[in-house]
């Protein structure tokens, strides 16, 4: 396994990037069933895995909403509530709008500690207020313009059944309320990804670019107060040479010049280079996940391995047309990516140990003899709190929201639906936390299995993956049956029926995972492996005792490494 050596500045960014996320985006014509899709892995050692649910509500005139920072739970201030808010389960609302994010950080001096809107609140406020992706974009950009942007630089995935958008945003510093941002629609027949490094570079300029009036972007701009906020910032709305839509804040280039981040012509301006300059951690620790996803569906991305390794700064294309149309199963598999078969494979090399574990003690960065080193950081990682694959359908009134907790490599994605009206006990917000173990919590059930598996990963992971695929294959079949079954029901009946289904299945999976933990504990107890028959039953002696176990034999390579330390 190649180890990357970091400068001190890169180390500081790497520490910040330890709280890291990954998003994959798929246009409707790039998906196997015509649904738009986005994924999101919420990764943090401080994040507990549960499923958020906010019911729809009507609010009285003058009602206020408290804004609380998603990362720290710190109250930031209040904003006026709207008259009606939509229901939200996880990160999808009843209108099938889904939003995800990854933090790229960027210029730290642009954070505004006096602002009211943080990135997490921005997501959920927009979900509660938006009937489609365009409305979500308008809410997100107008809210930060009006109340200020509290967080670091963020990339947001915003989608509905028809469109997929990428929005990148960063604040303007204390005393300069608002944010600079750029948004682009991903072509319907393309896929895209982002993973803690800003992706948008050049903005479309020139004679072939068509300028449009902002008020034509979305009917929501008939709201004069929102229109006034955005027009005050002189938002640019254009279509590029391919007819794809772009928007950006009017000061996105001028602020970069003012701060000394950029000094060229407008046509030379790159958002990512100005506000999120690429360094080794940005390439190796972040863009590597984008590369690993994109290369699965476009072999041309293999040429960008030197970029990922920090050997050049030739940016990868923002999006591509995949070699074949993607399914939700494809995306679930991509969320479980560990760089297998590439030079970044986290399950190989000295760091993976005797049993090829993905776990790296002490984090991704370590210091040795005044040199900082960095391990690869795959999409599937142990510090995931929760993740999802969201399918937004134009042929049915609800999205399919595949949700799982903990390391995606060891989880099960359970189908929930955007019309669901309740959360199972195993995924309830108040069922345990990071400091409180709960035997009925999905988070603790999956962590029990995964953390035991890390000790003999090569042996145990196939057993987990087999059980995982059994469940998800069954769920795929169930979803097709459910779609037909509820087609003749009233909306309230559909919501109740699908809610009951999701909750029942979630509890069944958790019960099965407890059994799986017991099975793995018995089979691999004390570093040996109990014998089984062809049906998977443990073998006993003629007198009812356990047969002598198999001793797990280390590889010859490993034995040669330790032999000098052993008596001979």
Coordinates of C-alpha atoms in Angstrom, one line a residue:
X1 CA 0.0 0.0 0.0
X2 CA 1.5 3.3 -1.0
X3 CA 1.7 5.8 1.8
X4 CA 1.4 9.5 0.9
X5 CA 3.7 12.0 2.7
X6 CA 2.0 15.3 3.7
X7 CA 3.2 18.9 4.3
X8 CA 2.1 20.5 7.5
X9 CA -0.6 22.6 5.8
X10 CA -2.0 19.4 4.2
X11 CA -2.1 17.8 7.6
X12 CA -4.2 20.6 9.0
X13 CA -6.7 20.1 6.2
X14 CA -6.6 16.4 6.6
X15 CA -7.6 16.7 10.3
X16 CA -10.5 18.9 9.3
X17 CA -11.5 16.5 6.6
X18 CA -11.7 13.6 9.1
X19 CA -15.4 14.5 9.2
X20 CA -16.0 13.6 5.6
X21 CA -18.9 12.6 3.4
X22 CA -19.4 11.3 -0.1
X23 CA -22.2 11.9 -2.7
X24 CA -22.9 10.2 -6.0
X25 CA -25.4 11.8 -8.5
X26 CA -27.3 10.1 -11.4
X27 CA -29.5 11.8 -14.0
X28 CA -32.8 10.2 -15.0
X29 CA -31.6 9.1 -18.4
X30 CA -28.5 7.6 -16.8
X31 CA -30.5 5.3 -14.5
X32 CA -31.9 1.9 -15.3
X33 CA -35.4 2.7 -14.2
X34 CA -35.7 6.4 -15.2
X35 CA -35.4 7.6 -11.6
X36 CA -32.9 10.4 -10.6
X37 CA -30.7 9.2 -7.8
X38 CA -28.3 10.7 -5.3
X39 CA -26.4 9.1 -2.4
X40 CA -25.0 10.5 0.8
X41 CA -22.7 9.0 3.4
X42 CA -22.7 11.1 6.6
X43 CA -19.3 10.3 8.1
X44 CA -18.1 11.5 11.5
X45 CA -16.8 10.0 14.6
X46 CA -19.2 12.2 16.4
X47 CA -22.3 11.2 14.5
X48 CA -24.9 8.8 15.8
X49 CA -26.9 6.8 13.3
X50 CA -30.7 7.4 13.4
X51 CA -33.5 8.2 10.9
X52 CA -34.8 11.8 11.2
X53 CA -38.5 12.4 10.7
X54 CA -40.3 15.8 10.6
X55 CA -44.1 15.7 10.0
X56 CA -45.8 18.3 7.8
X57 CA -47.1 21.3 9.7
X58 CA -49.0 24.5 9.4
X59 CA -47.6 27.5 11.2
X60 CA -49.3 30.7 12.4
X61 CA -48.4 34.1 11.1
X62 CA -45.4 35.4 13.0
X63 CA -44.1 32.0 14.0
X64 CA -40.4 31.7 14.3
X65 CA -38.0 28.8 13.8
X66 CA -34.9 28.3 16.0
X67 CA -31.8 27.5 13.9
X68 CA -29.3 25.1 15.6
X69 CA -25.9 24.2 14.2
X70 CA -26.1 20.7 13.0
X71 CA -22.5 19.8 14.0
X72 CA -22.3 21.3 17.5
X73 CA -26.0 21.7 18.6
X74 CA -25.2 25.4 19.2
X75 CA -28.3 27.8 18.8
X76 CA -27.5 30.3 16.1
X77 CA -30.7 32.4 16.1
X78 CA -34.3 32.5 14.8
X79 CA -35.9 33.0 11.4
X80 CA -39.5 33.5 10.4
X81 CA -41.3 30.2 9.6
X82 CA -43.4 29.8 6.5
X83 CA -47.1 29.0 6.6
X84 CA -46.7 25.3 5.6
X85 CA -43.8 22.9 5.8
X86 CA -43.6 19.5 4.1
X87 CA -42.9 16.2 5.9
X88 CA -39.3 15.0 5.7
X89 CA -37.9 11.5 6.4
X90 CA -34.1 11.3 6.4
X91 CA -33.1 13.7 3.6
X92 CA -36.1 13.3 1.3
X93 CA -39.4 15.2 1.6
X94 CA -42.9 14.2 0.6
X95 CA -42.4 16.0 -2.8
X96 CA -39.5 13.7 -3.5
X97 CA -36.9 16.4 -3.2
X98 CA -33.6 15.0 -1.8
X99 CA -30.5 16.9 -0.6
X100 CA -27.1 15.7 0.3
X101 CA -23.7 17.4 1.0
X102 CA -20.0 17.1 1.5
X103 CA -17.8 19.6 3.3
X104 CA -14.8 20.9 1.3
X105 CA -13.8 23.5 3.9
X106 CA -12.0 25.9 1.6
X107 CA -10.8 29.3 2.7
X108 CA -11.1 29.2 6.5
X109 CA -11.1 33.1 6.8
X110 CA -14.4 33.1 4.9
X111 CA -16.4 31.4 7.7
X112 CA -18.8 33.8 9.4
X113 CA -19.2 33.1 13.1
X114 CA -22.0 35.7 13.4
X115 CA -24.3 34.1 10.8
X116 CA -27.5 32.3 11.5
X117 CA -27.7 29.6 8.8
X118 CA -25.4 26.5 9.0
X119 CA -25.2 23.9 6.3
X120 CA -27.2 21.2 8.1
X121 CA -30.1 23.6 8.9
X122 CA -30.0 24.9 5.3
X123 CA -30.6 21.3 4.1
X124 CA -33.6 20.6 6.3
X125 CA -35.2 24.1 6.0
X126 CA -35.0 23.8 2.3
X127 CA -36.5 20.3 2.3
X128 CA -39.4 21.5 4.5
X129 CA -40.2 24.4 2.1
X130 CA -39.5 23.0 -1.4
X131 CA -41.8 21.3 -3.9
X132 CA -38.9 20.7 -6.3
X133 CA -35.1 21.0 -6.7
X134 CA -35.3 24.6 -8.2
X135 CA -37.3 25.8 -5.2
X136 CA -34.7 24.2 -2.9
X137 CA -31.9 26.1 -4.7
X138 CA -33.7 29.4 -4.4
X139 CA -34.4 28.8 -0.7
X140 CA -30.9 27.8 0.0
X141 CA -29.3 30.8 -1.8
X142 CA -31.8 33.3 -0.5
X143 CA -31.6 32.2 3.1
X144 CA -27.8 32.6 3.3
X145 CA -28.1 35.9 1.5
X146 CA -30.6 37.1 4.1
X147 CA -29.3 35.6 7.3
X148 CA -25.6 34.8 6.6
X149 CA -23.8 31.5 6.1
X150 CA -22.2 30.1 9.3
X151 CA -20.4 27.0 8.0
X152 CA -17.4 26.1 5.9
X153 CA -17.4 25.5 2.2
X154 CA -20.0 23.0 1.1
X155 CA -21.0 21.0 -2.0
X156 CA -24.7 20.2 -2.1
X157 CA -26.5 17.6 -4.2
X158 CA -30.1 18.8 -4.9
X159 CA -32.5 16.6 -6.9
X160 CA -36.2 15.8 -7.6
X161 CA -37.7 13.3 -10.0
X162 CA -36.8 15.4 -13.1
X163 CA -33.5 17.2 -12.3
X164 CA -30.2 16.8 -10.5
X165 CA -28.2 19.9 -9.4
X166 CA -24.8 20.5 -7.8
X167 CA -24.5 23.7 -5.7
X168 CA -21.2 24.8 -4.2
X169 CA -21.1 27.5 -1.6
X170 CA -18.8 29.3 0.8
X171 CA -19.2 32.3 3.1
X172 CA -17.7 35.7 2.7
X173 CA -16.3 36.2 6.2
X174 CA -17.3 38.1 9.3
X175 CA -18.8 41.5 8.5
X176 CA -19.8 40.5 4.9
X177 CA -23.1 38.7 5.3
X178 CA -24.0 36.0 2.7
X179 CA -22.2 33.5 0.5
X180 CA -20.7 33.2 -2.9
X181 CA -21.9 30.2 -4.8
X182 CA -22.3 28.5 -8.1
X183 CA -24.9 25.8 -9.2
X184 CA -25.1 23.7 -12.3
X185 CA -27.6 21.2 -13.6
X186 CA -26.1 17.8 -14.2
X187 CA -27.1 16.5 -17.7
X188 CA -29.9 13.9 -17.6
X189 CA -27.8 11.2 -19.2
X190 CA -24.8 11.8 -16.9
X191 CA -23.4 10.9 -13.5
X192 CA -21.4 13.0 -11.1
X193 CA -19.8 12.8 -7.7
X194 CA -18.2 15.0 -5.0
X195 CA -16.3 14.1 -1.8
X196 CA -15.0 16.9 0.3
X197 CA -13.3 18.8 -2.5
X198 CA -15.0 21.5 -4.6
X199 CA -15.6 20.2 -8.1
X200 CA -16.9 23.1 -10.2
X201 CA -14.1 24.9 -12.0
X202 CA -14.7 27.2 -15.0
X203 CA -18.0 29.1 -15.4
X204 CA -19.5 29.2 -18.9
X205 CA -18.5 32.4 -20.6
X206 CA -18.4 33.7 -24.2
X207 CA -20.7 34.4 -27.2
X208 CA -22.3 30.9 -27.2
X209 CA -23.6 31.3 -23.6
X210 CA -27.2 32.5 -23.4
X211 CA -28.2 34.8 -20.5
X212 CA -31.6 34.3 -19.0
X213 CA -33.8 36.2 -16.7
X214 CA -33.6 34.9 -13.1
X215 CA -37.4 35.2 -12.6
X216 CA -37.9 32.5 -15.3
X217 CA -35.9 29.9 -13.3
X218 CA -38.7 29.0 -10.9
X219 CA -42.3 30.1 -10.2
X220 CA -41.3 30.5 -6.6
X221 CA -39.6 33.7 -7.6
X222 CA -43.0 35.2 -7.9
X223 CA -42.4 35.7 -4.1
X224 CA -41.2 39.3 -4.3
X225 CA -39.3 39.1 -1.0
X226 CA -37.2 36.2 -2.3
X227 CA -36.7 37.8 -5.7
X228 CA -35.6 41.0 -4.0
X229 CA -33.0 39.2 -1.9
X230 CA -31.5 37.3 -4.9
X231 CA -31.7 40.2 -7.3
X232 CA -29.8 42.3 -4.8
X233 CA -27.0 39.9 -5.3
X234 CA -27.2 40.1 -9.1
X235 CA -27.5 36.4 -9.6
X236 CA -26.3 35.3 -13.1
X237 CA -28.5 32.7 -14.9
X238 CA -27.3 31.2 -18.2
X239 CA -27.3 28.1 -20.4
X240 CA -23.9 26.9 -21.7
X241 CA -23.1 25.6 -25.2
X242 CA -24.7 22.2 -24.4
X243 CA -27.9 23.9 -23.2
X244 CA -27.2 23.1 -19.5
X245 CA -28.3 25.6 -16.9
X246 CA -25.9 27.5 -14.6
X247 CA -26.4 30.0 -11.8
X248 CA -23.9 31.9 -9.7
X249 CA -23.9 34.8 -7.3
X250 CA -22.9 38.1 -8.8
X251 CA -19.9 38.5 -6.5
X252 CA -18.4 35.0 -6.9
X253 CA -15.5 36.4 -9.0
X254 CA -15.1 39.8 -7.6
X255 CA -14.8 38.5 -4.0
X256 CA -12.0 36.1 -5.2
X257 CA -10.2 39.1 -6.7
X258 CA -10.7 41.2 -3.6
X259 CA -9.3 38.5 -1.4
X260 CA -6.3 37.8 -3.7
X261 CA -7.4 34.3 -4.6
X262 CA -7.6 35.1 -8.3
X263 CA -6.3 37.8 -10.6
X264 CA -7.1 36.6 -14.2
X265 CA -9.9 37.3 -16.6
X266 CA -13.5 36.2 -15.9
X267 CA -13.1 33.5 -18.5
X268 CA -10.1 32.1 -16.6
X269 CA -11.9 32.0 -13.2
X270 CA -12.3 28.6 -11.5
X271 CA -14.5 28.3 -8.4
X272 CA -12.7 25.3 -7.1
X273 CA -9.2 26.7 -7.6
X274 CA -10.1 30.0 -6.0
X275 CA -12.1 28.9 -3.0
X276 CA -10.8 25.3 -2.4
X277 CA -7.3 25.1 -3.7
X278 CA -6.3 21.5 -4.3
X279 CA -3.6 19.9 -2.2
X280 CA -2.5 16.4 -1.6
X281 CA -5.2 15.5 0.9
X282 CA -7.8 17.1 -1.4
X283 CA -6.7 14.8 -4.2
X284 CA -5.7 11.6 -2.4
X285 CA -8.1 11.7 0.5
X286 CA -11.1 13.3 -1.3
X287 CA -11.0 13.2 -5.1
X288 CA -9.9 9.6 -4.9
X289 CA -13.5 8.6 -4.0
X290 CA -14.8 10.5 -7.0
X291 CA -12.3 8.9 -9.2
X292 CA -13.1 5.4 -7.9
X293 CA -16.8 5.9 -8.6
X294 CA -16.5 7.5 -12.0
X295 CA -14.0 5.0 -13.4
X296 CA -16.4 2.1 -12.7
X297 CA -18.7 3.6 -15.5
X298 CA -16.2 5.4 -17.7
X299 CA -12.8 3.8 -18.2
X300 CA -11.4 7.1 -19.3
X301 CA -11.1 8.2 -15.7
X302 CA -8.3 5.7 -15.1
X303 CA -6.1 8.3 -16.7
X304 CA -6.7 10.5 -13.7
X305 CA -4.9 8.3 -11.2
X306 CA -1.8 10.6 -11.3
X307 CA -4.1 13.5 -10.3
X308 CA -5.5 11.4 -7.4
X309 CA -2.0 10.6 -6.3
X310 CA -1.1 14.3 -6.2
X311 CA 1.3 14.2 -9.1
X312 CA -0.5 16.8 -11.2
X313 CA -3.5 19.2 -10.9
X314 CA -5.3 18.3 -14.1
X315 CA -8.9 18.3 -12.8
X316 CA -11.2 15.4 -13.7
X317 CA -14.3 16.2 -15.8
X318 CA -17.3 17.2 -13.6
X319 CA -19.6 14.6 -15.0
X320 CA -19.7 11.8 -17.7
X321 CA -22.0 9.7 -19.6
X322 CA -21.8 6.2 -18.1
X323 CA -21.0 3.0 -20.1
X324 CA -24.3 1.6 -18.9
X325 CA -27.3 2.8 -17.0
X326 CA -27.1 2.6 -13.2
X327 CA -29.5 0.9 -10.8
X328 CA -29.9 1.5 -7.1
X329 CA -28.1 -1.7 -6.5
X330 CA -25.1 -0.3 -8.5
X331 CA -25.1 2.7 -6.2
X332 CA -25.4 0.6 -3.0
X333 CA -22.3 -1.3 -4.2
X334 CA -20.5 2.0 -4.9
X335 CA -21.2 3.2 -1.4
X336 CA -19.4 0.0 -0.2
X337 CA -16.3 0.8 -2.3
X338 CA -13.0 0.2 -0.5
X339 CA -10.8 0.9 -3.5
X340 CA -10.6 -2.8 -4.2
X341 CA -8.3 -3.7 -7.1
X342 CA -6.6 -0.3 -7.2
X343 CA -3.4 1.1 -5.8
X344 CA -5.4 2.7 -3.0
X345 CA -7.0 -0.6 -1.8
X346 CA -7.5 0.0 1.9
X347 CA -7.7 -3.8 2.6
X348 CA -4.1 -4.4 1.3
X349 CA -0.6 -3.6 2.5
X350 CA 1.1 -3.6 5.9
X351 CA -1.5 -1.3 7.4
X352 CA -4.3 -3.8 6.7
X353 CA -2.5 -6.3 9.0
X354 CA -2.7 -10.1 8.9
X355 CA -6.5 -10.3 8.1
X356 CA -6.7 -7.3 5.7
X357 CA -8.6 -5.0 7.9
X358 CA -9.8 -1.6 6.6
X359 CA -9.4 -0.1 10.1
X360 CA -6.5 2.3 10.6
X361 CA -5.8 3.1 14.2
X362 CA -5.0 6.7 15.0
X363 CA -6.9 8.0 12.0
X364 CA -5.8 8.7 8.4
X365 CA -2.8 10.8 9.4
X366 CA 0.2 9.7 11.5
X367 CA 3.5 11.4 12.2
X368 CA 6.8 9.6 12.2
X369 CA 10.3 11.2 12.4
X370 CA 8.8 14.7 11.7
X371 CA 7.0 13.4 8.6
X372 CA 3.2 13.2 8.2
X373 CA 1.8 10.3 6.4
X374 CA -1.8 9.7 5.0
X375 CA -3.7 6.5 4.4
X376 CA -6.3 6.2 1.6
X377 CA -9.8 7.2 2.6
X378 CA -12.5 5.0 0.8
X379 CA -16.2 5.7 0.5
X380 CA -17.1 2.9 2.9
X381 CA -15.6 3.9 6.2
X382 CA -16.0 2.9 9.8
X383 CA -17.0 6.4 11.0
X384 CA -20.2 6.6 8.9
X385 CA -23.2 7.5 11.1
X386 CA -25.7 6.8 8.4
X387 CA -26.0 6.8 4.6
X388 CA -28.6 6.5 1.9
X389 CA -29.4 5.9 -1.8
X390 CA -32.4 8.0 -2.8
X391 CA -34.4 7.1 -5.9
X392 CA -36.8 9.9 -7.0
X393 CA -39.5 8.5 -9.4
X394 CA -41.6 10.3 -12.0
X395 CA -43.9 7.3 -12.4
X396 CA -45.1 7.2 -8.8
X397 CA -45.9 9.7 -6.0
X398 CA -43.1 8.6 -3.6
X399 CA -39.4 8.2 -3.6
X400 CA -37.6 5.1 -2.5
X401 CA -35.1 6.0 0.2
X402 CA -32.6 3.2 0.9
X403 CA -31.3 3.9 4.4
X404 CA -28.6 2.3 6.5
X405 CA -26.4 3.0 9.5
X406 CA -22.7 2.6 10.2
X407 CA -20.1 1.4 7.7
X408 CA -21.8 0.8 4.4
X409 CA -19.6 -2.2 3.7
X410 CA -21.2 -3.9 6.7
X411 CA -24.7 -2.5 6.7
X412 CA -28.0 -3.3 5.1
X413 CA -29.9 -0.6 3.1
X414 CA -33.5 -0.8 4.1
X415 CA -36.2 0.7 1.8
X416 CA -38.1 3.6 3.3
X417 CA -40.4 5.9 1.3
X418 CA -40.9 9.7 1.1
X419 CA -44.5 9.3 2.2
X420 CA -43.6 7.4 5.4
X421 CA -45.1 8.9 8.5
X422 CA -43.1 7.1 11.3
X423 CA -39.7 5.7 12.2
X424 CA -39.0 2.3 13.7
X425 CA -37.8 2.0 17.3
X426 CA -34.4 0.7 16.1
X427 CA -33.8 3.9 14.2
X428 CA -35.4 6.4 16.6
X429 CA -33.4 9.5 17.5
X430 CA -33.9 8.9 21.3
X431 CA -32.9 5.2 21.2
X432 CA -29.3 5.4 22.5
X433 CA -26.5 7.7 21.5
X434 CA -22.8 7.6 21.0
X435 CA -22.3 7.4 24.8
X436 CA -25.3 5.2 25.5
X437 CA -25.5 1.6 24.3
X438 CA -29.0 0.3 23.4
X439 CA -29.7 -3.3 22.5
X440 CA -32.6 -2.2 20.4
X441 CA -30.7 0.3 18.3
X442 CA -29.8 -0.5 14.7
X443 CA -26.6 1.7 15.1
X444 CA -25.3 -0.5 17.9
X445 CA -26.3 -3.7 16.3
X446 CA -24.4 -2.9 13.1
X447 CA -21.4 -1.5 14.9
X448 CA -21.2 -4.7 17.0
X449 CA -20.9 -6.8 13.9
X450 CA -18.6 -4.5 12.0
X451 CA -16.2 -3.8 14.8
X452 CA -15.8 -7.5 15.6
X453 CA -15.3 -8.2 11.9
X454 CA -12.5 -5.6 11.6
X455 CA -10.4 -8.0 13.7
X456 CA -10.5 -10.8 11.1
X457 CA -11.9 -8.8 8.2
X458 CA -10.8 -11.1 5.4
X459 CA -12.6 -14.0 7.0
X460 CA -15.7 -12.4 8.3
X461 CA -16.6 -9.8 5.7
X462 CA -17.8 -12.4 3.1
X463 CA -20.2 -13.7 5.7
X464 CA -21.6 -10.2 6.3
X465 CA -21.8 -9.5 2.6
X466 CA -23.7 -12.7 1.9
X467 CA -26.3 -11.8 4.6
X468 CA -26.4 -8.2 3.3
X469 CA -27.1 -9.3 -0.3
X470 CA -29.8 -11.7 0.8
X471 CA -31.7 -9.0 2.5
X472 CA -31.3 -6.4 -0.3
X473 CA -32.3 -8.9 -3.0
X474 CA -35.5 -9.6 -1.1
X475 CA -36.1 -5.9 -0.6
X476 CA -35.7 -5.2 -4.4
X477 CA -38.4 -7.8 -5.1
X478 CA -40.6 -6.3 -2.3
X479 CA -40.3 -2.8 -3.7
X480 CA -41.7 -4.0 -7.1
X481 CA -44.5 -5.8 -5.4
X482 CA -45.3 -2.9 -3.1
X483 CA -45.4 -0.4 -6.0
X484 CA -48.2 -2.5 -7.7
X485 CA -50.0 -3.2 -4.4
X486 CA -50.4 0.5 -3.4
X487 CA -51.2 1.8 -6.9
X488 CA -54.9 1.6 -6.2
X489 CA -54.8 2.9 -2.6
X490 CA -55.7 6.3 -1.3
X491 CA -52.6 8.5 -0.4
X492 CA -53.2 8.1 3.4
X493 CA -53.5 4.3 3.0
X494 CA -50.3 4.2 1.0
X495 CA -48.4 6.2 3.6
X496 CA -49.7 3.9 6.4
X497 CA -49.0 0.7 4.5
X498 CA -45.5 1.6 3.4
X499 CA -44.6 3.0 6.8
X500 CA -45.6 -0.3 8.5
X501 CA -43.6 -2.2 5.9
X502 CA -40.5 -0.2 6.4
X503 CA -40.7 -0.3 10.2
X504 CA -41.3 -4.1 10.3
X505 CA -38.4 -4.8 7.9
X506 CA -36.0 -2.6 9.8
X507 CA -36.7 -4.4 13.1
X508 CA -36.4 -7.7 11.4
X509 CA -33.0 -6.8 10.0
X510 CA -31.7 -5.6 13.4
X511 CA -32.9 -8.9 15.0
X512 CA -31.1 -10.8 12.3
X513 CA -27.9 -8.7 12.8
X514 CA -27.9 -9.6 16.5
X515 CA -28.1 -13.3 15.4
X516 CA -25.3 -12.7 13.0
X517 CA -23.1 -11.2 15.7
X518 CA -23.7 -14.3 17.9
X519 CA -22.9 -16.6 15.0
X520 CA -19.6 -14.8 14.2
X521 CA -18.7 -14.7 17.8
X522 CA -19.1 -18.5 18.1
X523 CA -17.4 -19.3 14.8
X524 CA -14.3 -17.1 15.2
X525 CA -13.9 -17.2 19.0
X526 CA -10.3 -17.0 20.3
X527 CA -8.7 -16.7 16.8
X528 CA -9.8 -20.1 15.5
X529 CA -12.7 -21.1 13.2
X530 CA -15.4 -23.6 14.1
X531 CA -16.1 -26.3 11.5
X532 CA -19.4 -26.4 9.7
X533 CA -21.3 -28.8 7.4
X534 CA -22.6 -28.0 4.0
X535 CA -25.7 -26.5 5.5
X536 CA -23.7 -24.1 7.7
X537 CA -24.4 -26.0 10.9
X538 CA -21.6 -26.3 13.4
X539 CA -20.1 -29.8 13.7
X540 CA -20.2 -31.7 16.9
X541 CA -18.3 -34.8 18.0
X542 CA -20.2 -38.1 18.4
X543 CA -20.5 -37.2 22.1
X544 CA -22.1 -33.8 21.5
X545 CA -19.0 -31.5 22.0
X546 CA -17.6 -29.1 19.4
X547 CA -15.3 -30.7 16.9
X548 CA -11.7 -29.4 17.1
X549 CA -11.7 -26.0 15.3
X550 CA -9.6 -25.0 12.3
X551 CA -6.6 -22.9 13.2
X552 CA -6.4 -19.9 10.9
X553 CA -3.1 -20.1 9.2
X554 CA -1.3 -16.9 8.4
X555 CA 0.1 -16.2 5.0
X556 CA 3.7 -17.2 4.2
X557 CA 4.4 -13.6 3.5
X558 CA 3.4 -12.6 7.0
X559 CA 5.2 -15.5 8.6
X560 CA 8.4 -14.4 6.9
X561 CA 8.0 -10.9 8.3
X562 CA 7.6 -12.1 11.9
X563 CA 10.0 -15.1 11.8
X564 CA 13.1 -13.1 12.9
X565 CA 11.2 -12.2 16.1
X566 CA 10.3 -15.9 16.9
X567 CA 12.6 -18.4 18.6
X568 CA 14.3 -20.7 16.2

